[in-house]
XYZ file of C-alpha atoms in Angstrom:
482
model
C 15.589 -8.252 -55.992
C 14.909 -9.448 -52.571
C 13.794 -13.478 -51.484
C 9.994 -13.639 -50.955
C 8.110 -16.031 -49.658
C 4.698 -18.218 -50.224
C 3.235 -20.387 -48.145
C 1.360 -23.534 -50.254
C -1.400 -25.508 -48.062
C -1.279 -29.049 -47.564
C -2.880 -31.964 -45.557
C -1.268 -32.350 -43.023
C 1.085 -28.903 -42.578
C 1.956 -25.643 -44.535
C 4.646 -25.899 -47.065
C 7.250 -22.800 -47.098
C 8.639 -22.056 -50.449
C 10.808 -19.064 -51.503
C 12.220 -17.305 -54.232
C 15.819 -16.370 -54.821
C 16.788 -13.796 -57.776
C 16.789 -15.503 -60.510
C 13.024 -16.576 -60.611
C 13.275 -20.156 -59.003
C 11.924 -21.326 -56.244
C 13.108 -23.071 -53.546
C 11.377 -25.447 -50.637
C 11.981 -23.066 -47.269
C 12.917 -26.630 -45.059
C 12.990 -25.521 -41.246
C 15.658 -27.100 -38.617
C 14.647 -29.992 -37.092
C 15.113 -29.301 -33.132
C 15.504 -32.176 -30.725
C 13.882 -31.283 -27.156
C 17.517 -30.866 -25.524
C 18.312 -28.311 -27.907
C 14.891 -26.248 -27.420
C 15.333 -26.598 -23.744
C 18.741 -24.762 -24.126
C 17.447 -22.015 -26.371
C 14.383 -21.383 -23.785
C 16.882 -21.134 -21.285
C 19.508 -18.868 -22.751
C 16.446 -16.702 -23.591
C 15.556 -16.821 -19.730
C 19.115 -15.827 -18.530
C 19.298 -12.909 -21.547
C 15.829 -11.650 -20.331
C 17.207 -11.960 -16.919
C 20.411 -10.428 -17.386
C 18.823 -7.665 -18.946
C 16.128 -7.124 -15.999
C 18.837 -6.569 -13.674
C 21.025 -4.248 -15.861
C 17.940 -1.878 -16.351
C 17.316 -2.080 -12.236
C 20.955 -0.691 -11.933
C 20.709 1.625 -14.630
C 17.791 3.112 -13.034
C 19.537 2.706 -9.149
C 22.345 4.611 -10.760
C 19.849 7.056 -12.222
C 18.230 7.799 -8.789
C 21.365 8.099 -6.960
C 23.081 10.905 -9.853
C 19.450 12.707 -9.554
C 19.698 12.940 -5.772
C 23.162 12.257 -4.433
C 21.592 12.609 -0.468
C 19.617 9.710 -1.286
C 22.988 8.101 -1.368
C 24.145 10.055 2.002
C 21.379 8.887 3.868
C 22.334 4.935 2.746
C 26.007 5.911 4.168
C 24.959 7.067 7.128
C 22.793 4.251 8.192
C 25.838 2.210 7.588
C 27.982 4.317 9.952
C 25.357 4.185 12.807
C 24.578 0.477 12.796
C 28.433 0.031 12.610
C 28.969 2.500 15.746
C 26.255 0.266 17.669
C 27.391 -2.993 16.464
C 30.964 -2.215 18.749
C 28.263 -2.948 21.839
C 27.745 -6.459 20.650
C 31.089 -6.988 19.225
C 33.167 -5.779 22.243
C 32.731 -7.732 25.361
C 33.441 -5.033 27.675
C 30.551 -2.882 25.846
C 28.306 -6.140 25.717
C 28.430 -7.074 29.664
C 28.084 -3.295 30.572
C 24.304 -3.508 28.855
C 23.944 -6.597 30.546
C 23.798 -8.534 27.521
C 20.308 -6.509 25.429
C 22.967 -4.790 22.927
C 21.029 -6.507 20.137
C 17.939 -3.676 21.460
C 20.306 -0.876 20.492
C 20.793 -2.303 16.866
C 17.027 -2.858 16.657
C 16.829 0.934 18.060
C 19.200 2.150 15.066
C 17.512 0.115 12.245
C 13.830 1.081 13.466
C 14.555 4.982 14.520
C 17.035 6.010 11.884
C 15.063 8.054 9.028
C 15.513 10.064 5.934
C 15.455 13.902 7.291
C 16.807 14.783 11.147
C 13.358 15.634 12.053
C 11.889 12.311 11.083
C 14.648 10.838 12.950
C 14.195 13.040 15.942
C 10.605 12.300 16.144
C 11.021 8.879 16.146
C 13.903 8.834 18.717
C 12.409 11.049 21.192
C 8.800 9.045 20.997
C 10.365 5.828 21.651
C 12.188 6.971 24.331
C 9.780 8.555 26.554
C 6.931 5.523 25.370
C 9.571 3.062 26.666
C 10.465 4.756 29.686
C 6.932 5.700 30.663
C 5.852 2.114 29.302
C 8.669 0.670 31.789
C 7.788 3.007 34.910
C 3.805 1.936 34.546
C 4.533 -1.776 34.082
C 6.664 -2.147 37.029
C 4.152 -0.095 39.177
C 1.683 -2.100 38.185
C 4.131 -5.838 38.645
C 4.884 -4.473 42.133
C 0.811 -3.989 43.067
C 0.032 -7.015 41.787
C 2.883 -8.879 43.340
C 1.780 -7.829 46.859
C -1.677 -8.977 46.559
C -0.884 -12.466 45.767
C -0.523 -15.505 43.328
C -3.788 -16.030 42.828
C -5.117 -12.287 42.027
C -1.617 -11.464 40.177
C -2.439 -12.944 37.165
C -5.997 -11.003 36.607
C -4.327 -7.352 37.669
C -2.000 -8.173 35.491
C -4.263 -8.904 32.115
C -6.672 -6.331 33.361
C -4.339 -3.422 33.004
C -2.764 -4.846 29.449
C -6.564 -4.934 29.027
C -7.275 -1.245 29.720
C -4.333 0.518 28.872
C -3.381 -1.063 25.477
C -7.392 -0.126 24.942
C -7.166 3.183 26.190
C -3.586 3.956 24.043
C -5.078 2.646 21.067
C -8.086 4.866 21.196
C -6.152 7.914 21.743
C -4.620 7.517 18.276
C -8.140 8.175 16.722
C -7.701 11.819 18.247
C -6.212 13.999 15.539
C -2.853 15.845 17.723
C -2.032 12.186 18.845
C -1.896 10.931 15.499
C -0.131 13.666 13.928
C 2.702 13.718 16.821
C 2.613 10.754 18.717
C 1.600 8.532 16.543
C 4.838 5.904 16.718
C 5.202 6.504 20.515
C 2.047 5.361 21.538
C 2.000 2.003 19.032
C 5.956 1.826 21.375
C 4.191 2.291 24.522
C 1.780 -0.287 24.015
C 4.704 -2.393 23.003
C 7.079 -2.115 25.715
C 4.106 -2.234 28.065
C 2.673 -5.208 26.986
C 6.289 -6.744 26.801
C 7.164 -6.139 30.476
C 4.119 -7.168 31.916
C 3.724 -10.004 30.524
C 7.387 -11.356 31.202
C 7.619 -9.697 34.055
C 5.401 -12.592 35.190
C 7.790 -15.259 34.777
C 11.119 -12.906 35.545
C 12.636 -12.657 38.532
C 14.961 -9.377 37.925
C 11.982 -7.414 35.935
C 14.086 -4.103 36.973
C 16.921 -5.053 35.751
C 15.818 -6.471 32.402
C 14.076 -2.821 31.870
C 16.897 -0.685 33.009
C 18.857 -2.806 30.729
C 16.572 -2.183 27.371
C 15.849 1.159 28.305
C 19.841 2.017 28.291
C 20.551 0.683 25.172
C 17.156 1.732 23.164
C 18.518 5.450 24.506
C 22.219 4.876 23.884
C 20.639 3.766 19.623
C 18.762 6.646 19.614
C 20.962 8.883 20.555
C 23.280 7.634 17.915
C 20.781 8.028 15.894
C 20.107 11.687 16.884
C 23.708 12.980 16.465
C 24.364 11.045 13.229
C 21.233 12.570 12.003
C 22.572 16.037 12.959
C 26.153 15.848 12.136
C 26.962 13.181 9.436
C 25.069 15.485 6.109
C 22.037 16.270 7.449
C 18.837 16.609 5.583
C 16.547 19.138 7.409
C 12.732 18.181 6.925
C 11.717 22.256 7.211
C 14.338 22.865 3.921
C 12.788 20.377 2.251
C 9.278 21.222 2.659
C 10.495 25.067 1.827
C 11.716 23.908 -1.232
C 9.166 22.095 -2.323
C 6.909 24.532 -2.062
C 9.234 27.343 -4.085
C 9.493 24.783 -7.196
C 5.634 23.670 -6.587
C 4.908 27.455 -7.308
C 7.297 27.465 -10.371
C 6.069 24.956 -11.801
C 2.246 25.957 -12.175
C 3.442 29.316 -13.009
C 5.187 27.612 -15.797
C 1.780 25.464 -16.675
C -0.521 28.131 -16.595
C 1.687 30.596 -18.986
C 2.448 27.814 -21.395
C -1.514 26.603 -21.363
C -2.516 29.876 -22.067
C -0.108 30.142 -25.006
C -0.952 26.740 -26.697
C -4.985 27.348 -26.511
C -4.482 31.105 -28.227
C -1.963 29.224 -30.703
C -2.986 30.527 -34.253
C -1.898 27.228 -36.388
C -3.450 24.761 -33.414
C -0.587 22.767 -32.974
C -0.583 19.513 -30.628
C -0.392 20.558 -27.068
C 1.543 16.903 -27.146
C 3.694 17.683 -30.072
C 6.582 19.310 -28.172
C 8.302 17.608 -25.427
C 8.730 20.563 -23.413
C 5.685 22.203 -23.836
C 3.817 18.620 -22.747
C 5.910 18.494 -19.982
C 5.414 22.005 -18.733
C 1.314 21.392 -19.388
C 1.398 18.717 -16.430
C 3.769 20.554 -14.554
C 1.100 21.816 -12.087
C 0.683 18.127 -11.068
C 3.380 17.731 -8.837
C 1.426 20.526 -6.209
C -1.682 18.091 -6.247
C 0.285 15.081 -5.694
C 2.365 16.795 -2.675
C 0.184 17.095 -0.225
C 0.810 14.170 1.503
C 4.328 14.637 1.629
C 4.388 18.460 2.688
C 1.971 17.340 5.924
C 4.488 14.856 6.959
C 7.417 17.236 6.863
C 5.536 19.925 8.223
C 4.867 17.603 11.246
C 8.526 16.557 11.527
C 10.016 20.086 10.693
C 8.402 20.814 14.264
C 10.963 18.460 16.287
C 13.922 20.121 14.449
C 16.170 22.357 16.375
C 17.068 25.739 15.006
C 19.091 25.471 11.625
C 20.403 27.720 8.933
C 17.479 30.660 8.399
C 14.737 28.578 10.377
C 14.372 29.067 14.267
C 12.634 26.337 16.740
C 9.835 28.091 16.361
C 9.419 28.676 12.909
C 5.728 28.777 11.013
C 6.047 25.498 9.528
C 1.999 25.309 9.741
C 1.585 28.719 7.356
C 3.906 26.719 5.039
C 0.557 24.422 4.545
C -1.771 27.474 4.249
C 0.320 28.461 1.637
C 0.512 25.071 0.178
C -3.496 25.001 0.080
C -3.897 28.215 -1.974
C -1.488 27.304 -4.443
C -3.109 23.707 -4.991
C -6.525 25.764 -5.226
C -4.500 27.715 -8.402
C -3.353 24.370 -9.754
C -7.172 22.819 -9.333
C -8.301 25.692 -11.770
C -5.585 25.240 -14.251
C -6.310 21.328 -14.594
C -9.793 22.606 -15.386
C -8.212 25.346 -17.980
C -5.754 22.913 -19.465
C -8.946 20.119 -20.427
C -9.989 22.876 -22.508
C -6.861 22.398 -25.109
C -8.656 18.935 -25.460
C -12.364 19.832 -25.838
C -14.346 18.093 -28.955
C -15.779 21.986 -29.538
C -13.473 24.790 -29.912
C -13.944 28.207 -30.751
C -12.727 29.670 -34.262
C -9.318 31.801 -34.350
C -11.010 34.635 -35.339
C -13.219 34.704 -32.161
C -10.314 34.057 -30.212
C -8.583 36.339 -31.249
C -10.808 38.963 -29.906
C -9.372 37.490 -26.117
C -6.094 36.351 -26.978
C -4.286 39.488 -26.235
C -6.142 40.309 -23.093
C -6.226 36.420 -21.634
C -2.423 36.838 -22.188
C -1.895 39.620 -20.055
C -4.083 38.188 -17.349
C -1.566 34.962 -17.454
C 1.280 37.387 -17.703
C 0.501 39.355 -14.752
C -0.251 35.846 -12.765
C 2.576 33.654 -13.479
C 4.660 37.211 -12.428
C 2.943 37.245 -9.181
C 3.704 33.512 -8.550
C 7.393 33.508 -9.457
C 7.536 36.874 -7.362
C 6.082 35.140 -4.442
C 8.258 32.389 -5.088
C 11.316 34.096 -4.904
C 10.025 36.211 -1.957
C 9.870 32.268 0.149
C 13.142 31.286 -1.413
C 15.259 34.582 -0.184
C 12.797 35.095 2.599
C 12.906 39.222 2.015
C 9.675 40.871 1.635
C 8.482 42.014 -2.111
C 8.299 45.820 -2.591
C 6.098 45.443 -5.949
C 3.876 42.709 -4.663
C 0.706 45.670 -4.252
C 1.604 47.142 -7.553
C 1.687 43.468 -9.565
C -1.637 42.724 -7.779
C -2.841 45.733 -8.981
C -1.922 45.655 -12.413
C -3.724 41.926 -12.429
C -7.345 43.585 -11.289
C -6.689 45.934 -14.164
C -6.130 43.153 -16.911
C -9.195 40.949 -15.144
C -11.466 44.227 -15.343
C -10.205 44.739 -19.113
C -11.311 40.878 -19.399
C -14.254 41.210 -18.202
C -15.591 44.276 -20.511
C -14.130 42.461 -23.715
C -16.284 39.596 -22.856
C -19.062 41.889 -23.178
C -18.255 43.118 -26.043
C -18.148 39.583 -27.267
C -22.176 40.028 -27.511
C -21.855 41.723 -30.641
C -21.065 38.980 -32.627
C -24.258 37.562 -31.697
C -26.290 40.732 -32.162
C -27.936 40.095 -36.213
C -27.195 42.576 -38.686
C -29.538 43.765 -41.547
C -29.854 42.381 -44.348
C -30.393 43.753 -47.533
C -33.759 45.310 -47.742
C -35.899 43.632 -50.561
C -37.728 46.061 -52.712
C -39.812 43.731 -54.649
C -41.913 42.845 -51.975
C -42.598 44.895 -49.059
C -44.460 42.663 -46.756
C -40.946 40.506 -46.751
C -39.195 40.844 -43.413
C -35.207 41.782 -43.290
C -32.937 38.647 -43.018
C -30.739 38.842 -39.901
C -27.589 37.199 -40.802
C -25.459 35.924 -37.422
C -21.952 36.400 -37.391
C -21.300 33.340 -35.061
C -23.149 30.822 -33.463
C -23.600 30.630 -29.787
C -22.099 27.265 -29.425
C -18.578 28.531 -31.219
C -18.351 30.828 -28.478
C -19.169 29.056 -25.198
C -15.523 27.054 -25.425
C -13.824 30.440 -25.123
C -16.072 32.469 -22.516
C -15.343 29.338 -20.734
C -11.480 29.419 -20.682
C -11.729 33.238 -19.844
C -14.032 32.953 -16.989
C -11.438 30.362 -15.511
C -8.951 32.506 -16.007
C -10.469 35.241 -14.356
C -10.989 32.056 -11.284
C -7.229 31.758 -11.432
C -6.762 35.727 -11.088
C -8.921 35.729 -7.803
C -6.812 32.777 -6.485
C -3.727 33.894 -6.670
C -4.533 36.750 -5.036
C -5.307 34.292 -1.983
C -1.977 33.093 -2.503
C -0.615 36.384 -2.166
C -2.105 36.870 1.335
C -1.263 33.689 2.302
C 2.189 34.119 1.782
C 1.951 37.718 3.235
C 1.140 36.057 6.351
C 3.727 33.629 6.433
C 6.408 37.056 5.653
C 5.317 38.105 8.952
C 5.063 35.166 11.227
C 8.248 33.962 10.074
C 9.851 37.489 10.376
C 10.834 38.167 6.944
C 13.608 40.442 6.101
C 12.393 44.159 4.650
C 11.778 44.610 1.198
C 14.770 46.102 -1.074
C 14.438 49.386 -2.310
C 15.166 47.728 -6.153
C 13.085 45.057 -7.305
C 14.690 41.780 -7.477
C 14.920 40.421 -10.884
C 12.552 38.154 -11.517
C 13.601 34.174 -12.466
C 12.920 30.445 -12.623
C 12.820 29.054 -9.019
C 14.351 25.197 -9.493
């Protein structure tokens, strides 16, 4: 038998007694701590709690790194370029030859140096051309004022800080600016401000900016080639691969939503692990958006690379990117109707279930096909065929939900003999509000037909801008896109 315990109540504290096997009790007396020794057990429960913080912060650095081993590249190669720049402060022949502003070109490195070579690029060519043109304008303007005295100097000076800081600044509320020149204005107004001002008080103003304008170019173009050479990451592959496993992923959410609402024994959409996680899988193309705008912007300052040319559609990418989030809009609204307080009865279900399916079917098909048709970048021979095999299954879905009026329609009773002034009792076979849930779910589905079929032309459009290769004469076989 085990020890139990009872607490007895007394004046002044609670009494602990317990009792050991063979019926007795026992008074439970606790330890009697000093304040030393509870100042060393709060502590060694701090340094466990810490100790264990900072294990789990590894474990999941470790994690992030095995996930994504470039993430891990990229750390490398920011080491590699800020120890190729460093040899201009560390070598004295290097350090006089930049007249002594070498610490500009490790600011340059640490500032420029990004994830993808067309982040990098855009920030290396933006600084350079806002510092030089920065430079050029504030010694222009040092040179007028110089000439028209001490006494004027001083207002030229803060009256064209004055108007052209205002006048940069401004121009970032126009959208092209903001998307492309974005950093290199916020450096213009920078480098601007920074030589006019001290250009006041220095003596050797070209110098100084002939100085910082050599070494910001000689960090960028570190930058640029370590970008390009050391394992580059291209901002257009990543944004093309985003969108192929974006388009997996709610083909993968709408076929499994559509097979957990038709479910015969109702099971928890939440019950399996996989099925939950293929339910929200259509999230990650609403939460991308963001992050396929800013690599379509960089993508543009990449040079030609693998199967991309300079001039590649990286703007049809977003096009394409918008009609699939208007897909994954539709399913959110299809997949809140596992969870609905009403639902309709199996047995009126079933009178969909095989139809609904073949609708889902025929668009997660269409999705993957169109995925792998971006992935190898070869035109689809079946594309027309799938799309017409979907109007067929939506045009079958639409006359069974006619034909779901019949269950409404009331049937004769039994005609009463005794009395024939009675009326005949209509008897309904279901009630209206059994079958709204389910007209509901197919009418969305029917939504999510006509959508993908504006996927379809938007990647048919970006087949042809980008130059896509002819279609096979055998259909590729159709499979996961990860």
């Amino acid at each position: 038998m085990g020890n139990t315990k009872e607490a007895i109540g007394m004046s002044s504290s609670v009494e602990w007694r317990i009792q050991v096997d063979d019926g007795s009790k026992e008074i439970l007396v606790p330890e009697s701590k000093n304040g030393f020794q509870r100042f060393l057990a709060a502590l060694k429960g701090l340094i466990v709690n810490f100790t264990l913080k900072i294990c789990n912060f590894f474990k999941k650095a470790w994690k992030i790194g095995v996930d994504d081993p470039r993430k891990v590249a990229h750390c490398l190669r920011v080491g590699v370029a800020l120890c190729v720049v460093s040899l201009f402060y560390y070598m004295r022949p290097l350090y006089e030859g930049v007249g002594g502003n070498a610490i500009w070109a490790v600011m340059t490195v640490v500032v420029v140096f990004e994830y993808t070579v067309g982040a990098t690029l855009y920030k290396s060519l933006n600084r350079i051309c806002a510092t030089g043109l920065a430079g050029f304008l504030a010694i222009g303007i040092h040179w007028v004022a110089s000439q028209s005295g001490t006494k004027i100097e001083p207002f030229i000076l803060g009256a064209s800080v004055f108007l052209l800081a205002s006048a940069a600044t401004f121009s970032k509320f126009i959208p092209v600016v903001k998307a492309r020149f974005d950093y290199g204005v916020t450096i213009f107004i920078l480098t601007f401000s920074l030589v006019s001002v001290s250009g006041y008080r220095v003596e050797k103003l070209i110098d100084m900016a002939h100085q910082r304008l050599a070494t910001i170019i000689i960090g960028t173009a570190l930058c640029m080639v370590v970008a390009m050479v050391v394992y580059p990451i291209w901002a257009g592959e990543e944004l093309h691969f985003l969108i192929i496993r974006n388009m997996d992923k709610v083909s993968d959410s709408l076929d499994c939503c559509v097979a957990v609402y038709f479910k015969a024994d109702e099971a928890n959409p939440n019950s399996d692990e996989a099925c939950s996680k293929n339910l929200e899988a259509y999230k990650s193309a609403l939460n991308s958006k963001g992050s396929e705008d800013a690599m379509a912007n960089f993508a543009r300052w990449e040079p030609a690379h693998g199967l991309f040319s300079f001039n590649h559609p990286w703007k049809q990418y977003l096009k394409v990117s918008s009609a699939l989030r208007n897909c994954a809009y539709c399913i959110e609204a299809l997949n809140s109707c596992l969870y609905a307080e009403n639902k309709s009865p199996d047995f009126v279900k079933s009178h969909l279930a095989d139809t609904c399916s073949i609708v889902s079917s025929n668009s997660c098909d269409i999705i993957k096909e169109l995925a792998l048709t971006i992935k190898t970048m070869t035109r689809s021979s079946t594309i027309d065929m799938s799309v017409i095999k979907l109007n067929d299954s939506v045009q079958l879905l639409h006359e069974n939900l006619k034909s779901l009026s019949t269950l409404l329609i009331p049937e004769e009773g039994p005609q009463n003999t005794t009395d024939e002034n009675e009326h005949k009792e209509p008897v309904l076979t279901v009630s209206l509000i059994e079958v709204i849930p389910l007209v509901s779910f197919a009418s969305l589905l029917i939504d999510i037909a006509g959508r993908v079929e504006g996927l379809v032309q938007a990647v048919e459009g970006l087949a042809k801008l980008a130059d896509f290769k002819p279609a096979a004469e055998e259909k590729p076989g159709l499979k996961s896109v990860n």
